[in-house]
Amino acid sequence: MNNFSRLLSYLKPYRARVVMAVGLMVLVTLTALPMPRITQYVIDVALPKKQYHALNYVFLMVVLLYLVRGTISFLLNYTISWLGQRIVFDLRFQSYRHINRLSLAYYDKRQTGKIMARVIDDINVIQYMITGGFVTLITDILTLVVVIPVIFWMDWRLAFISITVVPIYVACYKLFLKRIRRLSEQLREKWDALLGALQEKIAGITVVKAFAREEHETERFMLTVQDNFSLGMQQAKLNRTLGVVATVIRAVGTGLIFWMGTKLVLGEQLQPGELIAFVGYIGYLYDPSVRLVDFNIQAQWAGAAMDRVFETLDTRPEITDAPNAITIRDMKGAVEFRNVTFGYEPDNPVLRNINLKVEPGKVVAIVGPSGAGKTSLVNLIARFYDVTEGAVLIDGVDVRQIRLESIRRQIGYVSQESLLFSVSIRENIAYGNKEATEEQIIQAAKDADLHDFIMSLPDGYDTKIGEDGIKMSVGQKQRLAIARATLTNPRILILDDATSALDSKTEANVQQALERVMKGRTNFVIAHRLSTIVNADQIVVMDRGEIVDIGTHAELVARPGVYKNLYDEQFKSAQEEALSALLG
Amino acid sequence: MRNFFRLLHEVRRYWKVLLLIGVLTLMAAALGLPGPLIVKYLVDHLVNRQPFSIFAVFCALVGVAIASGLVGFALTMSVTYLGQRFKLDMRRKLYGHMQTLSLGYFEKNQTGKLMSNITNDVATLDQLIGGGFVTLVSDLVTLTAVLIIIFTMNWQLALVGMSVFPFYIANYLLHIGKIKSTADDIREERDVMLGDLQEKLAGALVVKSYAKERSEVLQFVGQNRSLLNLNVRQGVLGTRLWTIAEFIGSGLGVALILWFGGRQVMQGNLSPGALVAFVSFITGYLYGPILRLIQLNDQIARTNAALRRIFATLDTEPNIKDRPDAIPLPPIQGAVRYENVWFEYEPGQPVLKGINLDIKPGMMVALVGQSGSGKTTMINLLQRHYDVTEGRITVDGYDLRDVTLLSLRKQVGVVIQETILFNTTIRENIRYGRLEATDEEVEEAARAANIAHVIEGLPRGYDTRIGEEGIKLSGGEKQRLAIARAILSDPRILILDEATSALDSETETLIQEALEHLMQGRTSFVIAHRLSTIVKADLIVVMEKGVIREMGSHQELLQQGGVYAGLYNQQFKVALDAIQTEGAAA
C-alpha cells in the first residue's frame, strides 16, 4: 500500500482538481438516487390515482435530473481524464529523465525492451488504474455510504436481507484472491520475457540468419507465446468463475427481497412501488461490491507496475554531480590517473593501480591485448563509470568534483560500435553541436573523409540513415561517428578503436585529417594497428588491467616487452619482405 | 474493408469454436430476456394484490441467474480461447514470416516497430474478435427479440420509446469523425515516440558522451506533451459523446416512456408491471445494443490500421525464397564461383559490377579494398541474404538459387563485423552454432577460439550469463565467442568479416593459428584490413568500387606493383623505413 500512497503524492500538485473531482463524484452519486424514487412515485401514487398532470412533472423531473447528472458527469470525466493523463505525463517525464541520469552500468545490464516496457507499459497500467479503478472505487464507496442508510431507512428488514449475501461473495473472492494474484504476476513476467526475447532476436537477426536458426527461433518464441496463452486461459477461468458466483449471489439476493417484499406488500406493510425502488437500490449495493473486488484485481496488476516504476525511480544514479561540483569552462585537457583501481563488479577489478599523467595537447596511444582494460580506462575519463579507488583528474581536479555536463561537452568520444540515429546524415553529424553551421558540418565530414561519399548520394547531407534510409557500411558509420565527434570541437578526443573497420587507405586519409584535428587537443587513441599509433607522444602498454610500459615508439621497440612483441608480430612479414628485398 | 474480409478469412478456420460461441451467445441473449418479464409478472400481481407463488418467482429468478451464469462462463471461456488462440496463431505466423524475410527488411525497420507489430497490433485484433464478433451476434439477437416483445406488449409505447433513436444516432455520428481522427493522431504520435525512445535507449552511450541527456528529455517531454493534449482531447470527445447519449437514452427516453406509458396505464391499455418491464427493456436491451452495433463499424475502422500493418508484414514477400523445386544442397566440397555477378541494393546503383571469381575447395580467399568497395556485399551474396541482380553464384556447381536456403546456410559459417551475443549463458551462446553439440564439443570450440581460459577463469565458467544481469565482456572476448560459435557449426565454407578487428595482434595471432587449423580443408573468405592477417591467403582479391581490380597471391600482387602493393607499402611504411634506416646504418 506504500506504493499507492506514493502514487497519491503525484496528485498533490493538482490538489484543486482532485478536490473538485471528489466533489463532482459526490454529486454524481447523489443524482443517481432519485430515479428509483421517481419510479416508485409513478407506480404507487400517480398510476393508482390517475394523476395525469403528475406525469408531466415526472417527465420534467427525469429530463432535468439527467441534464444535471450529464453535466456533472461530463465535468467529472474531463477532470479525471486530465488528471490521469497528467500523471502519465509526469511519471514518464520523471522516469525518462531519471533513466537518462543513470550511468551506463544500468544500460549494460538491461535489455532496451525492458527499459521501454517500464516507461510505456507500466505507466499505462498505472494510468488505467487512476482513471478507471480509482474513480470507480471512490464513486462506489460513496454510493455504498449513501445507499446503505437509504435502504435501511426505506425498510430495515429488506435492507438486512440484501446485505446478508454480500459476505458470501467476499468469502469466495478471498478464496480466489491468492491464485488471481499469482496468475497476474506470472502473466506479467511471461509477457516481459516475451518482449525481451523478441527484442533480442529481432535486433540480432543477422546471427539467427547466419546460422539458419529461423525455425528454431520461431519454435522457441512459440513456447513463450504458448505460456502466455495458457496463463491467459487460466486467468479468464478464475475471473469468470467469480463472475458466475457474483451473478448467482445477486439473483439470490434479489429473489429473497422479492420474496420478503411480496409478503410485506400483501401484508400492506409496503407499497409495490417501494419494492421496485428497493430492487433498484439493491443494484447500487451489489454492483459496487463486485467492482470493489475487480478493483482489487486491477490494483494487483497496477501494484506490480508501480513496483517497477518506483524501483526505476529509486535506482540511485551511480554517477551524479557532487553538490559542490564546479564547472570547468575552458578545459586545458590535462588528464591524470592517480592510483586508479576499477571494476564493473566489486571484487573483480579490471584496472589495477593505474598511474598516468598526460599533458594537454598530447597524443596518447593505448595498446594491449583484448580484455587488458583499454576501453575501461578511457571510459573513466568521461566519467561513464566511477573509479573504485584512486582518482581521475582533469586539469588537476577530481572528475567527481566537476559537473558532468561540463566534462562531457568538452570530450569527444568515438566508441567501438558506431551508433547512429534514424535521422538525416546532417543531423547525425550535428548531434553533438546543434548550432553548427553548414560549413562546419561539411568540414567535419571532410575531416573524416566522408564528404565525397555523402555528395555521391542523391540527397546529399539530407539523406536519411537507418529505417527508410540508406545502408552504410561499418567503415562509413565509423567515419560518420568521427565527424560527429570532431564537430563538437572537444578539448579531449577519445578514439576507441574508431578506425578498425577502415581499410588502410581510408584510414591513412582519415589519419591525416585526424592529425590536423588532434592538434591543440589531448587525444587518447586505442588502436590495434601499430601503424596508426607510432606517432603518438606517449604509448601506454596495458596488460590484464595494469600499465606494463609507457614510452614513445622508439623507446618501446628498443626494449624487450609486450610492445616489442606486438610490434614484431605485426611487422614480421613486412620485415621479412623488406629484408629479402634489401638482401635480394 | 478488404482487410476486414481477409481477417474473416483468417478466423474462418476456428469455425468450430465460432459455432459454439454463436450457440452460447444465443442462449445468453435469450436468458437475458426473462428478467424484466418476471418483474412485470410480480409487479402486476402485487399492484392488484393478487396472490401468487412467490416461491416460483424466486426459483425462476435464481434459476435464470444460474443458467445465465453458466452459459456466460462457457461463453467467456470460448471467446477467450478464440482470442488467445487467434493471438497465438497470428503471432506464430507473423514471427515465422519475419524470420523468412531477408536482412534488408530488418535494416529498414526499427526493432521497436517490428515488435509492436507482433505484440500490440495482434492484441488489437484480438479485441475486435473477442469483443466485436461476439457483440455483433448477441446484440443482433437481443435487439430482434426485444423489439418483438415490446411491440407486442404495446406498439404505441414501443414507438415512443424508439422516437429518441434518431437523436441518439445523430449524436454518435457527429462525434465519431473527430474521435477517429484524434485516435489516428494519437497513434502516430505514439509510434514516433516509441521509435525514438527505443533508438535513444539503445544508443545511450552516444547520448551520454555528448551530454545530450537534457535535450533528449526535452524532446521526449515535447512528444509527451502533445500526446497529453491529444489524449485529453480524445477524453473530452468521448465523454461528451457518452454523456449526451446517456441523457438521450436514460433521461429523455425513460422520461417519455414514463409519461406516455403512465397515460396508457391510466387508460387501462397497459399494466403497471409492463411499464416497469418496458423501462428496463428499453434502457438495458435496446439502446445499448444499437449503439454497440454502430460502434462495431468504428471498431473495425480502428483495428484497420493494425490489420493493415499485419497484412503488410505478411504480404512482404521474402526476396529470398526457396524455389518450389529447390533441392537440399548435398554435403559440399566448397568450390565457389561468381559468374559475371552484378548486384544493386537500390535500383540503378550497382554495388557489384560484373564479378568473376573461381574458388577451389579449401582455398583461403582474402577480400581487400576500401570501405564501401563491396566486400561485405560479396559475402552477403554468398550466404544468399540477397539474390544477385545479374549473373550467378554457384557452390560446387549448384546455383545458390536452386538449393534450399537452410541447406546452404548450414554449410556456410559466418563471423560478422558486429558481434551479436544473446542474453543467456556462455555455453548456450556458443552452442547456438550447433544446437545438438555436447558440452565437450562446446568447450573444444572455445579452446580453438582461444577463449577457453577466459571462460574457465570466471566463477561460474561456461554457465556464466552474459548481457543483462550477466557479466560484461570486452570487444575482443565477444568476438572470440562468436568465432567459437562459428567453429562449432563446422561449416564447409567459412566467412570471417572483419572478425578479428577488435583483437590485438597477440590475441589475433593465437586465433589465427586456430583459424588456420580450422580453415584446413575448408573454403574460407576473409575480410580484414590488416595485411599481416591476409598475406597467407591463397588468393587475394582487391576490390574497388564494385569491381575486382587485382587478384593473385601476396607475392604476385606485390610484384605487380598495383593497388595492393600501394596499400601494403602504406601500412608498412614505418616498418620499412625503420628497417631501411637500420639496413643503411648497417
Coordinates of C-alpha atoms in Angstrom, one line a residue, chain B residues 57-540:
Chain B
V57 CA -40.7 -16.4 -8.8
F58 CA -37.8 -16.9 -6.6
C59 CA -36.9 -20.1 -8.3
A60 CA -37.3 -18.6 -11.7
L61 CA -35.0 -15.7 -10.8
V62 CA -32.3 -17.8 -9.3
G63 CA -32.7 -20.5 -11.9
V64 CA -32.3 -18.0 -14.7
A65 CA -29.3 -16.4 -12.9
I66 CA -27.6 -19.8 -12.5
A67 CA -28.3 -20.7 -16.1
S68 CA -27.1 -17.4 -17.5
G69 CA -24.0 -17.5 -15.2
L70 CA -23.1 -20.9 -16.5
V71 CA -23.7 -20.0 -20.1
G72 CA -21.8 -16.8 -19.5
F73 CA -18.9 -18.8 -18.1
A74 CA -18.9 -21.1 -21.1
L75 CA -19.2 -18.1 -23.5
T76 CA -16.4 -16.1 -21.9
M77 CA -14.1 -19.2 -21.9
S78 CA -14.7 -19.9 -25.5
V79 CA -14.4 -16.3 -26.5
T80 CA -11.1 -16.1 -24.5
Y81 CA -10.0 -19.3 -26.1
L82 CA -10.7 -18.0 -29.5
G83 CA -9.0 -14.7 -28.8
Q84 CA -5.9 -16.3 -27.3
R85 CA -5.7 -19.0 -29.9
F86 CA -6.0 -16.4 -32.6
K87 CA -3.3 -14.3 -31.0
L88 CA -1.1 -17.4 -30.7
D89 CA -1.5 -18.4 -34.3
M90 CA -1.2 -14.9 -35.6
R91 CA 2.0 -14.2 -33.6
R92 CA 3.4 -17.5 -34.8
K93 CA 2.6 -16.6 -38.4
L94 CA 4.0 -13.1 -38.1
Y95 CA 7.1 -14.1 -36.3
G96 CA 7.7 -17.1 -38.5
H97 CA 7.2 -14.9 -41.6
M98 CA 9.5 -12.2 -40.3
Q99 CA 12.2 -14.8 -39.9
T100 CA 12.0 -15.7 -43.5
L101 CA 12.4 -12.1 -44.6
S102 CA 15.8 -11.0 -45.7
L103 CA 18.2 -8.8 -43.8
G104 CA 17.3 -5.8 -45.8
Y105 CA 13.8 -5.8 -44.2
F106 CA 15.3 -5.6 -40.7
E107 CA 17.7 -2.9 -41.7
K108 CA 14.8 -0.7 -42.9
N109 CA 12.5 -1.3 -39.9
Q110 CA 13.3 -0.3 -36.4
T111 CA 13.2 -3.2 -34.0
G112 CA 10.6 -1.4 -31.9
K113 CA 8.1 -1.1 -34.7
L114 CA 8.5 -4.8 -35.7
M115 CA 7.9 -5.7 -32.1
S116 CA 4.9 -3.6 -31.8
N117 CA 3.5 -5.4 -34.9
I118 CA 3.7 -8.7 -33.1
T119 CA 2.6 -7.5 -29.7
N120 CA 0.2 -4.6 -29.9
D121 CA -1.3 -4.9 -33.4
V122 CA -2.2 -8.5 -32.7
A123 CA -3.7 -7.6 -29.4
T124 CA -5.8 -5.0 -31.1
L125 CA -7.2 -7.6 -33.4
D126 CA -7.9 -9.9 -30.5
Q127 CA -10.1 -7.2 -29.0
L128 CA -12.1 -7.0 -32.3
I129 CA -12.5 -10.7 -32.4
G130 CA -13.2 -11.3 -28.7
G131 CA -15.3 -8.1 -28.4
G132 CA -16.6 -7.2 -31.8
F133 CA -17.8 -10.5 -33.2
V134 CA -19.5 -11.8 -30.1
T135 CA -21.2 -8.4 -29.5
L136 CA -22.4 -8.4 -33.1
V137 CA -24.2 -11.8 -32.8
S138 CA -25.5 -11.3 -29.3
D139 CA -26.7 -7.7 -29.9
L140 CA -28.5 -8.7 -33.1
V141 CA -30.3 -11.5 -31.4
T142 CA -31.2 -9.4 -28.3
L143 CA -32.4 -6.5 -30.5
T144 CA -34.7 -8.6 -32.6
A145 CA -36.1 -10.4 -29.6
V146 CA -36.7 -7.2 -27.6
L147 CA -38.2 -5.4 -30.5
I148 CA -40.7 -8.2 -30.9
I149 CA -41.5 -8.3 -27.2
I150 CA -42.1 -4.6 -26.7
F151 CA -44.1 -4.2 -29.9
T152 CA -46.4 -7.0 -28.8
M153 CA -46.7 -5.5 -25.3
N154 CA -47.7 -2.1 -26.6
W155 CA -46.8 -0.9 -30.0
Q156 CA -47.6 2.8 -29.4
L157 CA -45.3 2.9 -26.4
A158 CA -42.6 1.0 -28.3
L159 CA -42.7 3.7 -31.0
V160 CA -42.5 6.4 -28.4
G161 CA -39.5 4.7 -26.8
M162 CA -37.8 4.4 -30.1
S163 CA -38.5 8.0 -31.1
V164 CA -35.3 9.2 -29.5
F165 CA -33.2 6.9 -31.6
P166 CA -32.5 9.3 -34.4
F167 CA -31.1 11.8 -31.9
Y168 CA -29.1 9.0 -30.4
I169 CA -27.5 8.1 -33.7
A170 CA -27.1 11.6 -34.8
N171 CA -25.1 12.4 -31.7
Y172 CA -22.9 9.4 -32.3
L173 CA -22.3 10.3 -36.0
L174 CA -21.5 13.9 -35.0
H175 CA -18.7 12.9 -32.7
I176 CA -17.2 9.9 -34.3
G177 CA -15.3 11.6 -37.1
K178 CA -13.4 13.8 -34.7
I179 CA -12.8 10.9 -32.3
K180 CA -11.4 8.8 -35.2
S181 CA -9.0 11.4 -36.4
T182 CA -7.8 12.1 -32.9
A183 CA -7.2 8.4 -32.5
D184 CA -5.1 8.4 -35.6
D185 CA -3.1 11.4 -34.4
I186 CA -2.5 9.7 -31.1
R187 CA -1.3 6.5 -32.7
E188 CA 1.0 8.4 -35.0
E189 CA 2.5 10.4 -32.2
R190 CA 2.9 7.3 -30.1
D191 CA 4.7 5.5 -32.8
V192 CA 7.1 8.3 -33.3
M193 CA 7.7 8.4 -29.5
L194 CA 8.2 4.7 -29.3
G195 CA 10.6 4.6 -32.2
D196 CA 12.6 7.5 -30.8
L197 CA 12.7 6.0 -27.3
Q198 CA 13.9 2.7 -28.5
E199 CA 16.7 4.3 -30.5
K200 CA 17.8 6.6 -27.8
L201 CA 17.8 4.0 -25.2
A202 CA 19.8 1.6 -27.4
G203 CA 22.2 4.5 -28.2
A204 CA 22.6 5.6 -24.6
L205 CA 26.3 5.6 -25.0
V206 CA 26.2 8.3 -27.6
V207 CA 23.6 10.4 -25.8
K208 CA 25.8 10.3 -22.7
S209 CA 29.1 11.0 -24.4
Y210 CA 27.6 14.2 -25.9
A211 CA 26.0 15.1 -22.6
K212 CA 22.7 15.3 -24.5
E213 CA 20.5 13.9 -21.7
R214 CA 18.8 17.1 -21.2
S215 CA 17.9 17.8 -24.8
E216 CA 16.7 14.2 -25.2
V217 CA 14.5 14.6 -22.2
L218 CA 13.2 17.8 -23.6
Q219 CA 12.4 16.2 -26.8
F220 CA 10.6 13.4 -25.1
V221 CA 8.7 15.8 -23.0
G222 CA 7.6 17.6 -26.1
Q223 CA 6.3 14.5 -27.7
N224 CA 4.6 13.5 -24.5
R225 CA 3.0 16.9 -24.1
S226 CA 1.4 16.7 -27.5
L227 CA 0.3 13.2 -26.6
L228 CA -1.1 14.5 -23.4
N229 CA -3.1 17.1 -25.2
L230 CA -4.4 14.7 -27.8
N231 CA -5.4 12.2 -25.1
V232 CA -7.2 14.8 -23.1
R233 CA -9.0 15.9 -26.3
Q234 CA -9.9 12.4 -27.0
G235 CA -11.2 12.1 -23.5
V236 CA -13.4 15.2 -23.8
L237 CA -14.8 14.0 -27.1
G238 CA -15.6 10.5 -25.8
T239 CA -17.1 11.8 -22.6
R240 CA -19.2 14.3 -24.4
L241 CA -20.5 11.6 -26.7
W242 CA -21.4 9.3 -23.9
T243 CA -22.9 11.9 -21.6
I244 CA -25.2 13.1 -24.4
A245 CA -26.0 9.5 -25.2
E246 CA -26.9 8.8 -21.6
F247 CA -29.0 11.9 -21.5
I248 CA -30.9 11.0 -24.6
G249 CA -31.4 7.3 -23.7
S250 CA -31.7 7.1 -20.0
G251 CA -33.0 10.6 -19.5
L252 CA -35.2 11.6 -22.4
G253 CA -36.2 8.1 -23.4
V254 CA -37.2 7.0 -19.9
A255 CA -39.0 10.2 -19.2
L256 CA -41.0 9.8 -22.4
I257 CA -41.9 6.2 -21.6
L258 CA -43.0 7.1 -18.0
W259 CA -45.0 10.0 -19.4
F260 CA -46.7 8.2 -22.3
G261 CA -46.7 4.8 -20.6
G262 CA -48.2 6.3 -17.5
R263 CA -51.1 7.6 -19.5
Q264 CA -51.5 4.2 -21.2
V265 CA -51.6 2.6 -17.7
M266 CA -54.2 5.1 -16.5
Q267 CA -56.3 4.4 -19.6
G268 CA -56.0 0.7 -18.9
N269 CA -54.1 -0.1 -22.0
L270 CA -51.0 -1.3 -20.1
S271 CA -50.4 -2.9 -16.8
P272 CA -48.0 -1.2 -14.3
G273 CA -45.7 -4.2 -14.4
A274 CA -45.5 -3.9 -18.1
L275 CA -44.4 -0.3 -17.7
V276 CA -41.6 -1.3 -15.4
A277 CA -40.5 -4.0 -17.7
F278 CA -40.7 -1.6 -20.6
V279 CA -38.3 0.8 -18.9
S280 CA -35.8 -1.9 -18.3
F281 CA -36.1 -3.4 -21.8
I282 CA -35.6 0.0 -23.4
T283 CA -32.7 1.1 -21.3
G284 CA -30.9 -2.2 -20.8
Y285 CA -31.6 -4.0 -24.0
L286 CA -32.3 -1.6 -26.8
Y287 CA -30.1 1.5 -26.6
G288 CA -27.0 -0.5 -25.6
P289 CA -27.1 -3.0 -28.5
I290 CA -27.9 -0.3 -31.1
L291 CA -25.0 1.8 -30.0
R292 CA -22.7 -1.1 -29.9
L293 CA -23.7 -2.1 -33.4
I294 CA -22.9 1.3 -34.7
Q295 CA -19.7 1.3 -32.8
L296 CA -18.6 -2.0 -34.3
N297 CA -18.2 -0.2 -37.6
D298 CA -15.9 2.2 -35.7
Q299 CA -14.1 -0.6 -34.0
I300 CA -13.4 -2.2 -37.4
A301 CA -12.1 1.1 -38.6
R302 CA -9.8 1.4 -35.6
T303 CA -8.4 -2.0 -36.0
N304 CA -8.0 -1.3 -39.6
A305 CA -4.6 0.3 -39.0
A306 CA -3.4 -2.8 -37.1
L307 CA -4.8 -5.0 -39.8
R308 CA -3.1 -3.1 -42.5
R309 CA 0.3 -3.3 -40.7
I310 CA -0.1 -7.0 -40.0
F311 CA -1.1 -7.9 -43.5
A312 CA 1.6 -5.6 -44.9
T313 CA 4.1 -7.7 -42.9
L314 CA 2.6 -11.0 -44.1
D315 CA 2.5 -9.7 -47.6
T316 CA 6.1 -8.7 -47.7
E317 CA 7.5 -11.3 -50.0
P318 CA 10.8 -12.6 -48.7
N319 CA 13.0 -11.5 -51.6
I320 CA 15.0 -14.6 -50.9
K321 CA 12.8 -17.7 -51.1
D322 CA 13.3 -21.4 -51.8
R323 CA 12.2 -22.2 -55.3
P324 CA 9.4 -24.7 -55.4
D325 CA 11.8 -27.1 -57.0
A326 CA 14.7 -26.2 -54.8
I327 CA 16.8 -29.2 -53.7
P328 CA 18.7 -29.5 -50.5
L329 CA 22.4 -28.8 -51.1
P330 CA 24.2 -32.1 -50.6
P331 CA 27.4 -32.0 -48.5
I332 CA 29.7 -29.8 -50.4
Q333 CA 33.4 -29.6 -51.2
G334 CA 33.4 -25.9 -51.2
A335 CA 34.0 -24.8 -54.7
V336 CA 32.6 -21.3 -55.2
R337 CA 32.1 -19.5 -58.5
Y338 CA 31.0 -16.0 -59.1
E339 CA 30.0 -15.7 -62.7
N340 CA 29.5 -12.1 -64.0
V341 CA 27.8 -11.1 -60.8
W342 CA 26.0 -7.7 -60.7
F343 CA 24.2 -6.5 -57.7
E344 CA 22.3 -3.5 -56.5
Y345 CA 20.6 -2.7 -53.2
E346 CA 18.8 0.2 -54.8
P347 CA 17.8 0.0 -58.4
G348 CA 20.3 1.9 -60.6
Q349 CA 23.0 1.9 -58.1
P350 CA 25.1 -1.2 -58.7
V351 CA 27.4 -2.1 -55.8
L352 CA 29.0 -5.0 -57.7
K353 CA 29.7 -4.8 -61.3
G354 CA 30.5 -8.0 -63.2
I355 CA 32.4 -10.0 -60.6
N356 CA 34.1 -13.2 -61.9
L357 CA 35.8 -15.4 -59.4
D358 CA 36.6 -19.1 -59.3
I359 CA 37.5 -20.5 -55.9
K360 CA 38.7 -24.1 -55.5
P361 CA 37.6 -26.1 -52.4
G362 CA 39.8 -25.5 -49.4
M363 CA 41.2 -22.2 -50.7
M364 CA 41.6 -19.2 -48.4
V365 CA 40.4 -16.1 -50.1
A366 CA 41.1 -12.6 -48.7
L367 CA 39.0 -9.7 -49.8
V368 CA 40.8 -6.4 -49.7
G369 CA 39.6 -2.9 -50.6
Q370 CA 38.3 0.4 -49.3
S371 CA 35.3 0.5 -47.2
G372 CA 32.3 0.6 -49.4
S373 CA 34.0 -1.2 -52.2
G374 CA 31.6 -4.2 -52.0
K375 CA 33.5 -6.7 -49.9
T376 CA 30.7 -7.3 -47.4
T377 CA 28.2 -7.4 -50.2
M378 CA 30.3 -10.2 -51.8
I379 CA 29.9 -12.4 -48.8
N380 CA 26.3 -11.4 -48.2
L381 CA 25.5 -12.8 -51.6
L382 CA 27.4 -16.0 -50.9
Q383 CA 25.1 -16.5 -47.9
R384 CA 22.2 -15.6 -50.1
H385 CA 21.0 -12.8 -47.9
Y386 CA 20.3 -11.1 -51.2
D387 CA 20.0 -12.5 -54.7
V388 CA 22.3 -11.4 -57.5
T389 CA 20.8 -8.9 -59.9
E390 CA 22.6 -10.4 -62.8
G391 CA 24.9 -13.4 -63.3
R392 CA 25.1 -16.2 -60.8
I393 CA 26.9 -17.7 -57.9
T394 CA 27.5 -21.4 -57.7
V395 CA 28.7 -23.7 -54.9
D396 CA 30.0 -27.0 -56.2
G397 CA 28.3 -26.2 -59.4
Y398 CA 24.9 -25.6 -57.8
D399 CA 23.3 -22.2 -58.4
L400 CA 22.5 -20.8 -55.0
R401 CA 19.0 -20.1 -56.1
D402 CA 18.4 -23.7 -56.9
V403 CA 19.1 -25.1 -53.5
T404 CA 17.2 -24.6 -50.2
L405 CA 18.3 -21.8 -48.0
L406 CA 18.5 -23.9 -44.9
S407 CA 20.9 -26.5 -46.5
L408 CA 23.1 -23.7 -47.8
R409 CA 23.4 -21.7 -44.6
K410 CA 24.0 -24.8 -42.6
Q411 CA 27.2 -25.3 -44.6
V412 CA 28.3 -21.7 -44.5
G413 CA 29.7 -20.4 -41.2
V414 CA 30.0 -16.7 -40.6
V415 CA 31.6 -14.4 -38.1
I416 CA 30.4 -10.9 -38.7
Q417 CA 31.6 -7.4 -38.0
E418 CA 29.2 -6.5 -35.3
T419 CA 29.3 -9.2 -32.6
I420 CA 25.8 -10.1 -31.5
L421 CA 25.5 -12.3 -28.5
F422 CA 22.3 -13.3 -26.7
N423 CA 21.2 -13.0 -23.2
T424 CA 21.9 -16.4 -22.0
T425 CA 24.9 -18.4 -20.7
I426 CA 28.2 -18.5 -22.5
R427 CA 27.6 -22.2 -23.2
E428 CA 24.3 -21.6 -24.9
N429 CA 25.8 -18.8 -26.9
I430 CA 28.5 -21.0 -28.3
R431 CA 26.0 -23.8 -28.8
Y432 CA 23.9 -21.6 -31.0
G433 CA 26.3 -22.7 -33.7
R434 CA 25.2 -26.3 -33.5
L435 CA 22.3 -27.0 -31.1
E436 CA 23.0 -30.7 -30.7
A437 CA 26.6 -30.2 -29.7
T438 CA 27.8 -31.8 -26.5
D439 CA 29.4 -29.8 -23.6
E440 CA 32.7 -31.2 -24.6
E441 CA 32.4 -30.0 -28.2
V442 CA 31.4 -26.6 -26.9
E443 CA 34.4 -26.4 -24.7
E444 CA 36.6 -27.6 -27.5
A445 CA 35.3 -24.9 -29.8
A446 CA 36.0 -22.4 -27.0
R447 CA 39.6 -23.7 -26.8
A448 CA 40.0 -23.5 -30.5
A449 CA 38.9 -19.8 -30.4
N450 CA 41.3 -19.1 -27.6
I451 CA 38.6 -18.0 -25.2
A452 CA 38.5 -21.1 -23.0
H453 CA 41.0 -19.7 -20.5
V454 CA 38.9 -16.6 -20.1
I455 CA 35.7 -18.6 -19.5
E456 CA 37.3 -21.0 -17.2
G457 CA 38.6 -18.1 -15.1
L458 CA 35.1 -17.0 -14.4
P459 CA 33.5 -18.1 -11.2
R460 CA 30.7 -19.9 -13.0
G461 CA 32.6 -20.9 -16.0
Y462 CA 30.6 -21.8 -19.1
D463 CA 27.4 -21.2 -17.1
T464 CA 28.1 -17.6 -16.7
R465 CA 25.4 -15.4 -18.0
I466 CA 26.2 -12.6 -20.4
G467 CA 24.3 -9.5 -21.1
E468 CA 21.5 -8.4 -18.9
E469 CA 22.1 -9.5 -15.3
G470 CA 25.3 -11.1 -16.5
I471 CA 28.9 -10.1 -16.9
K472 CA 30.4 -7.7 -19.3
L473 CA 32.8 -9.0 -21.9
S474 CA 35.4 -6.9 -23.8
G475 CA 35.0 -6.4 -27.5
G476 CA 37.7 -9.0 -28.2
E477 CA 36.2 -11.5 -25.9
K478 CA 32.9 -11.2 -27.6
Q479 CA 34.5 -11.7 -31.0
R480 CA 36.2 -14.8 -29.8
L481 CA 32.9 -16.2 -28.5
A482 CA 31.4 -15.5 -31.9
I483 CA 34.4 -17.3 -33.5
A484 CA 33.9 -20.3 -31.2
R485 CA 30.2 -20.3 -32.2
A486 CA 31.2 -20.5 -35.9
I487 CA 33.9 -23.2 -35.2
L488 CA 31.3 -25.3 -33.6
S489 CA 29.0 -25.2 -36.5
D490 CA 31.7 -26.8 -38.6
P491 CA 30.9 -25.2 -41.9
R492 CA 32.3 -26.2 -45.2
I493 CA 32.6 -22.5 -46.2
L494 CA 33.8 -20.1 -43.5
I495 CA 33.3 -16.4 -43.7
L496 CA 35.3 -14.0 -41.5
D497 CA 34.0 -10.5 -42.0
E498 CA 36.5 -8.2 -40.2
A499 CA 36.1 -10.8 -37.4
T500 CA 39.4 -10.0 -35.9
S501 CA 39.4 -6.3 -36.0
A502 CA 38.9 -5.8 -32.3
L503 CA 41.6 -8.2 -31.4
D504 CA 45.0 -7.0 -30.6
S505 CA 47.8 -8.6 -32.6
E506 CA 48.7 -11.0 -29.9
T507 CA 45.3 -12.5 -29.5
E508 CA 44.7 -12.3 -33.2
T509 CA 47.8 -14.4 -33.7
L510 CA 46.6 -17.0 -31.3
I511 CA 43.2 -17.1 -33.1
Q512 CA 44.9 -17.0 -36.4
E513 CA 46.5 -20.3 -35.5
A514 CA 43.3 -21.8 -34.5
L515 CA 41.6 -20.5 -37.6
E516 CA 44.3 -21.7 -39.9
H517 CA 43.9 -25.1 -38.4
L518 CA 40.1 -24.8 -38.8
M519 CA 40.4 -23.5 -42.4
Q520 CA 42.3 -26.6 -43.4
G521 CA 40.1 -28.4 -45.9
R522 CA 37.5 -25.6 -45.8
T523 CA 36.9 -22.8 -48.3
S524 CA 37.3 -19.6 -46.4
F525 CA 36.6 -16.0 -47.2
V526 CA 38.3 -13.4 -45.0
I527 CA 37.7 -9.7 -45.0
A528 CA 40.4 -8.0 -43.0
H529 CA 42.2 -4.7 -43.3
R530 CA 45.3 -5.7 -41.6
L531 CA 47.5 -7.1 -44.4
S532 CA 49.5 -9.2 -41.9
T533 CA 46.5 -11.4 -41.4
I534 CA 46.0 -12.0 -45.1
V535 CA 49.4 -12.4 -46.5
K536 CA 49.0 -16.1 -46.2
A537 CA 45.8 -16.2 -48.3
D538 CA 45.9 -18.4 -51.3
L539 CA 44.1 -15.7 -53.3
I540 CA 43.9 -12.1 -52.5

